Amino acid sequence: MSQNSSTLKRSLGLWAIVGLGLGYMTPTTVFDTFGIVSGETNGVVPLAYLVALVAMVFTAISYGRMTRFFPSAGSAYTYTSETMHPNVGFLVGWASLLDYLLLPLVNAVIVRIYMESFFPDVPSWIWVVAYVVIITAMNLWSMNSTSKINGILVVFEIVLIGAFVVLAWNALAHGTGTGAVFSSAPLFHGGVDASAVISGATVVCFSFIGFDAITMYTEEAKDATTVPKAIVLALLIGGTIFFIAAWFGQSVFPTLDGFDNTDDTLPEMALKVGGELFKVLFTSAAFAATVASSLASHASVSRMIYVMGRNGRGPVSRFFSFVHPRFRTPSFAVLFVGAVSLLAIPFTLEFISSMINFGALIAFTFVNLTVVVFFVLRKKEIRTPKEILVNIVLPVVGMVLTGVLWANLQMDALMYGAIWLGIGAVCLLVITRGFRRTVNVSMNEEDAVELEHLAGPRV
């Protein structure tokens, strides 16, 4: 594929994309939500992460397989459009957009809350505007530079998580908590209920959102095999970090006795295992994690908007499909995400968070479904036990596990998500002139030609 000023620049290697995925996942989240999940599961936080990781692995496999055949930055939107119908793909992309578009906004709200606590006399809008401008400028300037800065921040937070594990190990060796580094208590003990563990897994599974966003960098990866590998690596590395951190956290703090604030336990956990200095350092790592998540989430959603714009018609679509000739970034899409992030000034964290999960589950469900449609209905790959396993069993299990998460979704998330989806349906009605035509879906020319050769016509 030739590189020119109208295409995104292929500058990202394997570990750069893995780093963006980890930055999106925000590893320090395990400490922020520890109190909530520990209370929900009756003290088996690592088990909740383990259950969530298993649920996510099946969907990650589906993402990895689809991105090999559809090397476009559109992710679930592209997969659904190409395998099922462009109009269905538009609605899936629209629903996913709710999740991706709100995460940069959530990070801006978190930073606003941090800064308000340190500088209560300064108007909060100043922090939001300054932060959004910086994050937007970084994403506008260079994807390669964004990934490097993200990588530094991710390494910093992982090092501090490692320091927490060392301090927790030392505390356990001196009789704190369970008094044993290796104990079955963090995974199972009396009073643990399976339904409560699943509810806890529903909370923590959204910490894994990030491995799917990696697919947004497909058109900026150095080669076609990079993204599928990065998806699996990011999920497994992130899951390992979550599990180990939760294990030591639960071992040192088997109950929530002694915590003043169980809604965000990170500062107190750091203080109790390492003292005041470590509390400051660990809080700094949490701030770094938020910045890394902002960079990664801002970059990924702008790529999705870019692809949807490239596939549309009219001045709005042309606006969002513009690629800066020098920076080779989707500059107008990046600026739009920055503008939306300014809504962090009036909105609360609770309100925004309640709407995020809906879009993620829509994307997870349809990506698993597209594997069945593409490989079974289109390519007829169901001749051997292996093909039946990978093309039917694994994606169906992924859909079932996603269904369990759907069953535990909050009513507010369902309501706000349904409203957003309804708005998307109205937009689709207008774009397609009453469904008399389909939404255009365009991949890069070389990729589209190769796809037709491999797969044949759409069902």
Tab-separated table of C-alpha atoms in Angstrom:
chain	number	residue	atom	x	y	z
A	1	MET	CA	0.000	0.000	0.000
A	2	SER	CA	1.527	3.301	-1.001
A	3	GLN	CA	1.916	5.985	1.602
A	4	ASN	CA	0.580	9.418	0.713
A	5	SER	CA	-0.795	12.461	2.445
A	6	SER	CA	-4.382	11.131	2.383
A	7	THR	CA	-3.674	7.992	4.401
A	8	LEU	CA	-2.706	7.354	7.987
A	9	LYS	CA	0.985	6.776	8.588
A	10	ARG	CA	2.109	3.194	9.271
A	11	SER	CA	4.470	3.903	12.163
A	12	LEU	CA	3.340	1.620	15.014
A	13	GLY	CA	5.165	-1.576	15.928
A	14	LEU	CA	3.909	-4.456	18.061
A	15	TRP	CA	4.909	-3.116	21.478
A	16	ALA	CA	3.771	0.416	20.684
A	17	ILE	CA	0.267	-0.931	20.015
A	18	VAL	CA	0.377	-3.205	23.075
A	19	GLY	CA	1.346	-0.147	25.131
A	20	LEU	CA	-1.609	1.811	23.753
A	21	GLY	CA	-3.904	-1.067	24.700
A	22	LEU	CA	-2.492	-1.202	28.236
A	23	GLY	CA	-2.751	2.565	28.497
A	24	TYR	CA	-6.398	2.338	27.515
A	25	MET	CA	-6.994	-0.405	30.120
A	26	THR	CA	-5.473	1.700	32.947
A	27	PRO	CA	-3.865	-1.003	35.196
A	28	THR	CA	-4.130	1.123	38.374
A	29	THR	CA	-7.925	0.830	38.114
A	30	VAL	CA	-7.700	-2.390	40.133
A	31	PHE	CA	-6.842	-0.297	43.216
A	32	ASP	CA	-9.451	2.410	42.548
A	33	THR	CA	-12.284	-0.137	42.352
A	34	PHE	CA	-10.880	-2.590	44.917
A	35	GLY	CA	-13.252	-1.527	47.691
A	36	ILE	CA	-16.337	-1.702	45.478
A	37	VAL	CA	-15.472	-5.140	44.052
A	38	SER	CA	-14.315	-6.548	47.388
A	39	GLY	CA	-17.611	-5.561	48.964
A	40	GLU	CA	-19.559	-6.970	46.001
A	41	THR	CA	-17.753	-10.340	46.009
A	42	ASN	CA	-17.221	-10.717	49.765
A	43	GLY	CA	-13.460	-10.493	49.466
A	44	VAL	CA	-12.473	-12.395	46.293
A	45	VAL	CA	-11.424	-9.604	43.941
A	46	PRO	CA	-8.793	-11.706	42.086
A	47	LEU	CA	-11.433	-14.353	41.345
A	48	ALA	CA	-13.672	-11.687	39.791
A	49	TYR	CA	-10.782	-10.587	37.551
A	50	LEU	CA	-10.070	-14.189	36.599
A	51	VAL	CA	-13.700	-14.772	35.579
A	52	ALA	CA	-13.737	-11.525	33.588
A	53	LEU	CA	-10.453	-12.425	31.860
A	54	VAL	CA	-11.851	-15.791	30.753
A	55	ALA	CA	-14.945	-14.045	29.366
A	56	MET	CA	-12.816	-11.535	27.463
A	57	VAL	CA	-10.420	-14.121	25.970
A	58	PHE	CA	-13.106	-15.563	23.689
A	59	THR	CA	-14.022	-12.129	22.369
A	60	ALA	CA	-10.334	-11.228	21.949
A	61	ILE	CA	-9.874	-14.306	19.762
A	62	SER	CA	-12.761	-13.127	17.585
A	63	TYR	CA	-11.288	-9.627	17.279
A	64	GLY	CA	-7.903	-11.069	16.321
A	65	ARG	CA	-9.375	-13.293	13.608
A	66	MET	CA	-11.536	-10.571	12.073
A	67	THR	CA	-8.809	-7.953	11.936
A	68	ARG	CA	-6.671	-10.303	9.811
A	69	PHE	CA	-9.346	-10.298	7.110
A	70	PHE	CA	-10.573	-6.724	7.557
A	71	PRO	CA	-7.468	-4.550	8.115
A	72	SER	CA	-9.393	-1.317	8.660
A	73	ALA	CA	-9.423	1.079	11.612
A	74	GLY	CA	-13.211	0.699	11.890
A	75	SER	CA	-13.163	-2.369	14.176
A	76	ALA	CA	-16.630	-3.821	14.948
A	77	TYR	CA	-18.227	-1.271	12.610
A	78	THR	CA	-16.194	-2.550	9.644
A	79	TYR	CA	-16.561	-6.238	10.501
A	80	THR	CA	-20.349	-6.009	10.771
A	81	SER	CA	-20.677	-3.858	7.650
A	82	GLU	CA	-18.601	-6.221	5.523
A	83	THR	CA	-20.049	-9.515	6.759
A	84	MET	CA	-23.685	-8.686	7.467
A	85	HIS	CA	-24.976	-5.363	6.105
A	86	PRO	CA	-23.585	-1.794	5.987
A	87	ASN	CA	-26.681	-0.391	7.693
A	88	VAL	CA	-26.334	-2.862	10.565
A	89	GLY	CA	-22.649	-1.974	10.712
A	90	PHE	CA	-23.529	1.703	11.020
A	91	LEU	CA	-25.724	1.020	14.056
A	92	VAL	CA	-23.039	-1.162	15.667
A	93	GLY	CA	-20.474	1.563	15.018
A	94	TRP	CA	-22.834	4.191	16.395
A	95	ALA	CA	-23.397	2.172	19.580
A	96	SER	CA	-19.653	1.541	19.956
A	97	LEU	CA	-19.034	5.241	19.475
A	98	LEU	CA	-20.891	5.912	22.733
A	99	ASP	CA	-18.343	3.824	24.622
A	100	TYR	CA	-15.243	5.092	22.814
A	101	LEU	CA	-16.302	8.741	22.727
A	102	LEU	CA	-17.143	8.912	26.418
A	103	LEU	CA	-13.915	7.403	27.785
A	104	PRO	CA	-11.763	10.481	26.969
A	105	LEU	CA	-14.537	12.480	28.624
A	106	VAL	CA	-14.400	10.250	31.739
A	107	ASN	CA	-10.640	10.742	31.989
A	108	ALA	CA	-11.057	14.506	31.755
A	109	VAL	CA	-13.617	14.383	34.578
A	110	ILE	CA	-11.224	12.307	36.728
A	111	VAL	CA	-8.425	14.825	36.169
A	112	ARG	CA	-10.833	17.641	37.027
A	113	ILE	CA	-11.677	15.890	40.308
A	114	TYR	CA	-7.976	15.357	41.100
A	115	MET	CA	-7.134	19.015	40.474
A	116	GLU	CA	-10.169	20.284	42.393
A	117	SER	CA	-8.948	18.372	45.449
A	118	PHE	CA	-5.494	19.949	45.217
A	119	PHE	CA	-6.602	23.460	44.181
A	120	PRO	CA	-10.173	24.003	45.409
A	121	ASP	CA	-10.075	27.771	44.819
A	122	VAL	CA	-9.264	27.509	41.102
A	123	PRO	CA	-12.287	27.313	38.742
A	124	SER	CA	-12.602	23.703	37.584
A	125	TRP	CA	-13.187	24.601	33.928
A	126	ILE	CA	-9.599	25.859	33.690
A	127	TRP	CA	-8.225	22.389	34.445
A	128	VAL	CA	-10.559	20.723	31.945
A	129	VAL	CA	-9.721	23.131	29.125
A	130	ALA	CA	-5.967	22.979	29.764
A	131	TYR	CA	-5.944	19.187	29.990
A	132	VAL	CA	-8.105	18.629	26.899
A	133	VAL	CA	-5.999	21.043	24.855
A	134	ILE	CA	-2.789	19.206	25.794
A	135	ILE	CA	-4.196	15.725	25.050
A	136	THR	CA	-5.741	16.905	21.762
A	137	ALA	CA	-2.515	18.581	20.660
A	138	MET	CA	-0.507	15.412	21.344
A	139	ASN	CA	-2.911	13.307	19.283
A	140	LEU	CA	-3.007	15.891	16.516
A	141	TRP	CA	0.765	16.187	16.224
A	142	SER	CA	1.910	12.600	15.724
A	143	MET	CA	0.598	9.102	16.436
A	144	ASN	CA	4.157	7.883	16.864
A	145	SER	CA	4.896	10.546	19.494
A	146	THR	CA	1.592	9.825	21.218
A	147	SER	CA	2.478	6.135	21.494
A	148	LYS	CA	5.948	6.935	22.897
A	149	ILE	CA	4.560	9.237	25.598
A	150	ASN	CA	1.870	6.674	26.373
A	151	GLY	CA	4.553	3.988	26.678
A	152	ILE	CA	6.539	6.013	29.213
A	153	LEU	CA	3.441	6.596	31.341
A	154	VAL	CA	2.421	2.917	31.180
A	155	VAL	CA	5.908	1.782	32.253
A	156	PHE	CA	5.804	4.254	35.167
A	157	GLU	CA	2.489	2.943	36.486
A	158	ILE	CA	3.524	-0.712	36.051
A	159	VAL	CA	6.753	-0.054	37.990
A	160	LEU	CA	4.732	1.481	40.833
A	161	ILE	CA	2.326	-1.463	40.798
A	162	GLY	CA	5.400	-3.706	41.084
A	163	ALA	CA	6.541	-1.646	44.078
A	164	PHE	CA	3.112	-2.148	45.689
A	165	VAL	CA	3.436	-5.919	45.210
A	166	VAL	CA	6.881	-5.903	46.883
A	167	LEU	CA	5.610	-3.851	49.828
A	168	ALA	CA	2.525	-6.061	50.142
A	169	TRP	CA	4.707	-9.199	50.076
A	170	ASN	CA	6.794	-7.741	52.901
A	171	ALA	CA	3.672	-6.872	54.889
A	172	LEU	CA	2.323	-10.409	54.488
A	173	ALA	CA	5.658	-11.855	55.591
A	174	HIS	CA	5.264	-9.867	58.822
A	175	GLY	CA	1.778	-11.215	59.516
A	176	THR	CA	-0.416	-8.537	57.961
A	177	GLY	CA	-3.746	-9.576	56.418
A	178	THR	CA	-3.877	-13.301	55.723
A	179	GLY	CA	-0.267	-13.596	56.887
A	180	ALA	CA	0.613	-15.742	53.862
A	181	VAL	CA	1.715	-14.789	50.350
A	182	PHE	CA	0.187	-17.928	48.851
A	183	SER	CA	-3.264	-18.644	50.226
A	184	SER	CA	-6.562	-19.831	48.786
A	185	ALA	CA	-8.451	-17.112	50.659
A	186	PRO	CA	-8.291	-14.477	47.845
A	187	LEU	CA	-9.950	-17.001	45.500
A	188	PHE	CA	-12.326	-18.833	47.790
A	189	HIS	CA	-13.465	-18.882	51.403
A	190	GLY	CA	-16.669	-19.286	53.349
A	191	GLY	CA	-19.517	-16.988	52.340
A	192	VAL	CA	-18.479	-16.577	48.693
A	193	ASP	CA	-21.482	-16.719	46.346
A	194	ALA	CA	-21.183	-17.467	42.612
A	195	SER	CA	-23.758	-14.841	41.610
A	196	ALA	CA	-21.901	-12.195	43.601
A	197	VAL	CA	-18.636	-13.145	41.884
A	198	ILE	CA	-20.306	-12.763	38.474
A	199	SER	CA	-21.635	-9.360	39.509
A	200	GLY	CA	-18.123	-8.386	40.543
A	201	ALA	CA	-16.770	-9.711	37.234
A	202	THR	CA	-19.280	-7.511	35.422
A	203	VAL	CA	-17.811	-4.488	37.184
A	204	VAL	CA	-14.167	-5.355	36.514
A	205	CYS	CA	-14.586	-6.679	32.958
A	206	PHE	CA	-14.778	-3.136	31.697
A	207	SER	CA	-11.249	-2.630	33.001
A	208	PHE	CA	-10.301	-4.861	30.059
A	209	ILE	CA	-11.776	-2.501	27.480
A	210	GLY	CA	-8.705	-1.517	25.486
A	211	PHE	CA	-7.772	-4.766	23.787
A	212	ASP	CA	-10.658	-4.136	21.364
A	213	ALA	CA	-9.624	-0.507	20.826
A	214	ILE	CA	-6.285	-1.790	19.519
A	215	THR	CA	-8.065	-2.680	16.275
A	216	MET	CA	-8.461	1.062	15.643
A	217	TYR	CA	-4.730	1.251	14.904
A	218	THR	CA	-4.862	-1.357	12.120
A	219	GLU	CA	-4.140	1.183	9.372
A	220	GLU	CA	-1.179	2.571	11.318
A	221	ALA	CA	0.438	-0.784	12.156
A	222	LYS	CA	3.692	-1.545	10.373
A	223	ASP	CA	2.432	-4.875	9.052
A	224	ALA	CA	-0.758	-6.951	8.895
A	225	THR	CA	0.209	-9.435	11.626
A	226	THR	CA	0.909	-6.804	14.260
A	227	VAL	CA	-2.625	-6.042	15.482
A	228	PRO	CA	-3.864	-9.636	16.061
A	229	LYS	CA	-0.755	-10.368	18.137
A	230	ALA	CA	-1.102	-7.086	20.034
A	231	ILE	CA	-4.741	-7.851	20.917
A	232	VAL	CA	-3.860	-11.118	22.643
A	233	LEU	CA	-0.709	-9.742	24.295
A	234	ALA	CA	-2.452	-6.650	25.684
A	235	LEU	CA	-5.302	-8.738	27.110
A	236	LEU	CA	-3.014	-11.344	28.693
A	237	ILE	CA	-0.497	-8.811	30.068
A	238	GLY	CA	-3.270	-6.561	31.375
A	239	GLY	CA	-5.117	-9.538	32.858
A	240	THR	CA	-1.955	-10.765	34.577
A	241	ILE	CA	-1.300	-7.336	36.082
A	242	PHE	CA	-4.898	-7.056	37.284
A	243	PHE	CA	-4.837	-10.551	38.813
A	244	ILE	CA	-1.471	-10.193	40.620
A	245	ALA	CA	-2.320	-6.731	41.942
A	246	ALA	CA	-5.760	-7.917	43.096
A	247	TRP	CA	-4.222	-11.030	44.693
A	248	PHE	CA	-1.772	-9.087	46.850
A	249	GLY	CA	-4.305	-6.371	47.566
A	250	GLN	CA	-6.868	-8.922	48.757
A	251	SER	CA	-4.241	-10.841	50.772
A	252	VAL	CA	-3.154	-7.714	52.660
A	253	PHE	CA	-6.725	-6.395	52.992
A	254	PRO	CA	-9.023	-9.440	53.339
A	255	THR	CA	-11.761	-7.109	54.620
A	256	LEU	CA	-12.512	-3.409	54.233
A	257	ASP	CA	-12.192	-2.748	57.950
A	258	GLY	CA	-10.178	0.415	58.564
A	259	PHE	CA	-10.907	2.081	55.221
A	260	ASP	CA	-12.465	5.539	55.401
A	261	ASN	CA	-13.426	5.619	51.714
A	262	THR	CA	-14.358	2.379	49.965
A	263	ASP	CA	-15.427	4.091	46.709
A	264	ASP	CA	-11.784	4.765	45.760
A	265	THR	CA	-9.361	2.784	47.916
A	266	LEU	CA	-6.121	3.490	46.001
A	267	PRO	CA	-4.721	6.265	48.239
A	268	GLU	CA	-5.437	4.393	51.484
A	269	MET	CA	-4.067	1.094	50.179
A	270	ALA	CA	-0.824	2.841	49.203
A	271	LEU	CA	-0.629	4.610	52.568
A	272	LYS	CA	-1.197	1.434	54.575
A	273	VAL	CA	1.479	-0.639	52.788
A	274	GLY	CA	4.115	2.033	52.083
A	275	GLY	CA	3.539	5.176	54.100
A	276	GLU	CA	2.962	8.787	53.094
A	277	LEU	CA	5.734	9.012	50.480
A	278	PHE	CA	4.548	5.909	48.664
A	279	LYS	CA	1.003	7.260	48.764
A	280	VAL	CA	2.177	10.357	46.877
A	281	LEU	CA	4.114	8.261	44.342
A	282	PHE	CA	1.270	5.808	43.828
A	283	THR	CA	-1.261	8.600	43.387
A	284	SER	CA	1.107	10.092	40.802
A	285	ALA	CA	1.098	6.728	39.018
A	286	ALA	CA	-2.703	6.781	39.006
A	287	PHE	CA	-2.604	10.265	37.473
A	288	ALA	CA	-0.124	9.031	34.858
A	289	ALA	CA	-2.447	6.111	34.129
A	290	THR	CA	-5.309	8.529	33.512
A	291	VAL	CA	-3.189	10.552	31.092
A	292	ALA	CA	-2.108	7.378	29.274
A	293	SER	CA	-5.735	6.280	29.010
A	294	SER	CA	-6.672	9.726	27.683
A	295	LEU	CA	-4.021	9.558	24.963
A	296	ALA	CA	-4.963	6.028	23.892
A	297	SER	CA	-8.746	6.476	24.033
A	298	HIS	CA	-8.627	9.856	22.247
A	299	ALA	CA	-6.488	8.317	19.486
A	300	SER	CA	-8.695	5.247	19.043
A	301	VAL	CA	-12.068	6.984	18.872
A	302	SER	CA	-10.760	9.585	16.429
A	303	ARG	CA	-9.734	6.702	14.127
A	304	MET	CA	-13.212	5.226	14.323
A	305	ILE	CA	-14.817	8.596	13.493
A	306	TYR	CA	-12.334	8.952	10.622
A	307	VAL	CA	-13.344	5.593	9.112
A	308	MET	CA	-17.066	6.289	9.511
A	309	GLY	CA	-16.509	9.672	7.868
A	310	ARG	CA	-14.506	8.115	5.045
A	311	ASN	CA	-17.374	5.706	4.395
A	312	GLY	CA	-20.084	8.373	4.365
A	313	ARG	CA	-21.313	11.036	1.975
A	314	GLY	CA	-21.610	14.801	2.113
A	315	PRO	CA	-19.692	17.649	3.767
A	316	VAL	CA	-19.817	16.180	7.294
A	317	SER	CA	-18.252	12.928	6.150
A	318	ARG	CA	-15.603	14.739	4.111
A	319	PHE	CA	-14.817	16.836	7.180
A	320	PHE	CA	-14.170	13.834	9.436
A	321	SER	CA	-12.266	11.861	6.778
A	322	PHE	CA	-9.636	14.580	6.375
A	323	VAL	CA	-6.042	13.504	7.064
A	324	HIS	CA	-3.519	16.245	7.822
A	325	PRO	CA	-0.937	16.195	4.996
A	326	ARG	CA	2.001	16.808	7.332
A	327	PHE	CA	1.085	15.040	10.576
A	328	ARG	CA	-0.783	12.192	8.814
A	329	THR	CA	-3.388	12.116	11.579
A	330	PRO	CA	-7.205	12.413	11.233
A	331	SER	CA	-6.991	15.971	12.477
A	332	PHE	CA	-10.640	17.064	12.314
A	333	ALA	CA	-11.778	13.850	14.027
A	334	VAL	CA	-9.136	14.443	16.730
A	335	LEU	CA	-10.364	18.014	17.229
A	336	PHE	CA	-13.976	16.829	17.439
A	337	VAL	CA	-13.123	14.347	20.213
A	338	GLY	CA	-11.374	17.180	22.047
A	339	ALA	CA	-14.465	19.351	21.759
A	340	VAL	CA	-16.680	16.578	23.154
A	341	SER	CA	-14.224	16.080	26.039
A	342	LEU	CA	-14.917	19.668	27.150
A	343	LEU	CA	-18.278	18.364	28.404
A	344	ALA	CA	-16.259	17.213	31.419
A	345	ILE	CA	-16.840	20.729	32.774
A	346	PRO	CA	-20.564	20.312	33.630
A	347	PHE	CA	-21.089	16.529	33.770
A	348	THR	CA	-20.522	14.204	36.711
A	349	LEU	CA	-18.520	10.974	36.664
A	350	GLU	CA	-21.533	8.899	37.735
A	351	PHE	CA	-23.683	10.171	34.863
A	352	ILE	CA	-21.054	9.538	32.174
A	353	SER	CA	-19.948	6.151	33.515
A	354	SER	CA	-23.517	4.859	33.475
A	355	MET	CA	-23.635	5.230	29.677
A	356	ILE	CA	-20.272	3.703	28.753
A	357	ASN	CA	-20.845	-0.035	29.099
A	358	PHE	CA	-23.725	-0.319	26.634
A	359	GLY	CA	-21.621	0.347	23.539
A	360	ALA	CA	-18.836	-2.039	24.568
A	361	LEU	CA	-21.233	-4.975	24.931
A	362	ILE	CA	-22.858	-4.205	21.563
A	363	ALA	CA	-19.417	-4.361	19.938
A	364	PHE	CA	-18.396	-7.560	21.764
A	365	THR	CA	-21.627	-9.339	20.808
A	366	PHE	CA	-21.459	-8.449	17.124
A	367	VAL	CA	-17.749	-9.175	16.703
A	368	ASN	CA	-18.372	-12.725	17.926
A	369	LEU	CA	-21.407	-12.964	15.639
A	370	THR	CA	-19.437	-11.768	12.600
A	371	VAL	CA	-16.983	-14.667	13.052
A	372	VAL	CA	-19.863	-17.123	12.616
A	373	VAL	CA	-21.336	-15.220	9.665
A	374	PHE	CA	-18.007	-14.776	7.878
A	375	PHE	CA	-16.388	-18.161	8.382
A	376	VAL	CA	-19.495	-20.372	8.474
A	377	LEU	CA	-22.019	-18.740	6.141
A	378	ARG	CA	-19.641	-17.079	3.699
A	379	LYS	CA	-16.517	-19.239	3.650
A	380	LYS	CA	-18.248	-22.514	4.610
A	381	GLU	CA	-15.396	-23.481	6.932
A	382	ILE	CA	-17.205	-26.123	8.995
A	383	ARG	CA	-15.732	-29.255	7.449
A	384	THR	CA	-13.414	-30.359	10.262
A	385	PRO	CA	-13.708	-30.517	14.073
A	386	LYS	CA	-11.112	-27.734	14.342
A	387	GLU	CA	-13.108	-25.448	12.032
A	388	ILE	CA	-16.286	-26.148	14.005
A	389	LEU	CA	-14.426	-25.320	17.228
A	390	VAL	CA	-12.908	-22.021	16.104
A	391	ASN	CA	-15.739	-20.856	13.837
A	392	ILE	CA	-18.776	-21.849	15.898
A	393	VAL	CA	-17.980	-22.996	19.429
A	394	LEU	CA	-15.519	-20.266	20.478
A	395	PRO	CA	-17.500	-17.252	19.177
A	396	VAL	CA	-20.785	-18.688	20.496
A	397	VAL	CA	-19.203	-19.114	23.936
A	398	GLY	CA	-18.032	-15.495	23.613
A	399	MET	CA	-21.588	-14.385	22.889
A	400	VAL	CA	-22.982	-16.403	25.813
A	401	LEU	CA	-20.472	-14.905	28.233
A	402	THR	CA	-21.254	-11.446	26.876
A	403	GLY	CA	-24.923	-12.253	27.453
A	404	VAL	CA	-24.158	-12.895	31.122
A	405	LEU	CA	-22.655	-9.426	31.292
A	406	TRP	CA	-25.726	-7.989	29.563
A	407	ALA	CA	-27.903	-9.575	32.254
A	408	ASN	CA	-25.960	-7.724	34.941
A	409	LEU	CA	-25.893	-4.323	33.212
A	410	GLN	CA	-27.362	-1.435	35.178
A	411	MET	CA	-30.776	-0.175	34.133
A	412	ASP	CA	-29.432	3.373	33.630
A	413	ALA	CA	-26.856	2.052	31.155
A	414	LEU	CA	-29.576	0.220	29.214
A	415	MET	CA	-31.842	3.265	29.175
A	416	TYR	CA	-29.223	5.799	28.077
A	417	GLY	CA	-27.790	3.315	25.602
A	418	ALA	CA	-31.211	2.710	24.058
A	419	ILE	CA	-31.720	6.472	23.656
A	420	TRP	CA	-28.325	6.811	21.954
A	421	LEU	CA	-29.102	3.872	19.656
A	422	GLY	CA	-32.449	5.460	18.803
A	423	ILE	CA	-30.687	8.669	17.763
A	424	GLY	CA	-28.377	6.575	15.569
A	425	ALA	CA	-31.374	4.877	13.944
A	426	VAL	CA	-32.855	8.289	13.077
A	427	CYS	CA	-29.510	9.388	11.598
A	428	LEU	CA	-29.371	6.193	9.544
A	429	LEU	CA	-32.927	6.791	8.334
A	430	VAL	CA	-31.922	10.240	7.053
A	431	ILE	CA	-28.599	9.110	5.545
A	432	THR	CA	-30.173	6.199	3.670
A	433	ARG	CA	-33.260	8.198	2.668
A	434	GLY	CA	-35.674	5.914	4.436
A	435	PHE	CA	-33.477	2.813	4.044
A	436	ARG	CA	-33.760	3.039	0.239
A	437	ARG	CA	-29.965	2.874	-0.038
A	438	THR	CA	-27.134	1.462	2.045
A	439	VAL	CA	-24.322	3.208	3.831
A	440	ASN	CA	-21.104	3.118	1.832
A	441	VAL	CA	-18.289	1.069	3.382
A	442	SER	CA	-14.829	1.636	1.916
A	443	MET	CA	-11.658	-0.063	3.037
A	444	ASN	CA	-8.237	0.736	1.640
A	445	GLU	CA	-8.143	-0.309	-2.008
A	446	GLU	CA	-5.549	-3.096	-1.661
A	447	ASP	CA	-7.327	-4.533	1.379
A	448	ALA	CA	-10.715	-4.496	-0.327
A	449	VAL	CA	-9.373	-6.272	-3.421
A	450	GLU	CA	-7.712	-8.960	-1.305
A	451	LEU	CA	-10.869	-9.411	0.782
A	452	GLU	CA	-13.001	-10.054	-2.313
A	453	HIS	CA	-10.493	-12.645	-3.456
A	454	LEU	CA	-10.624	-14.446	-0.091
A	455	ALA	CA	-14.264	-14.236	0.836
A	456	GLY	CA	-16.594	-13.657	-2.053
A	457	PRO	CA	-19.921	-11.739	-1.856
A	458	ARG	CA	-21.591	-10.472	1.294
A	459	VAL	CA	-24.553	-12.428	2.684
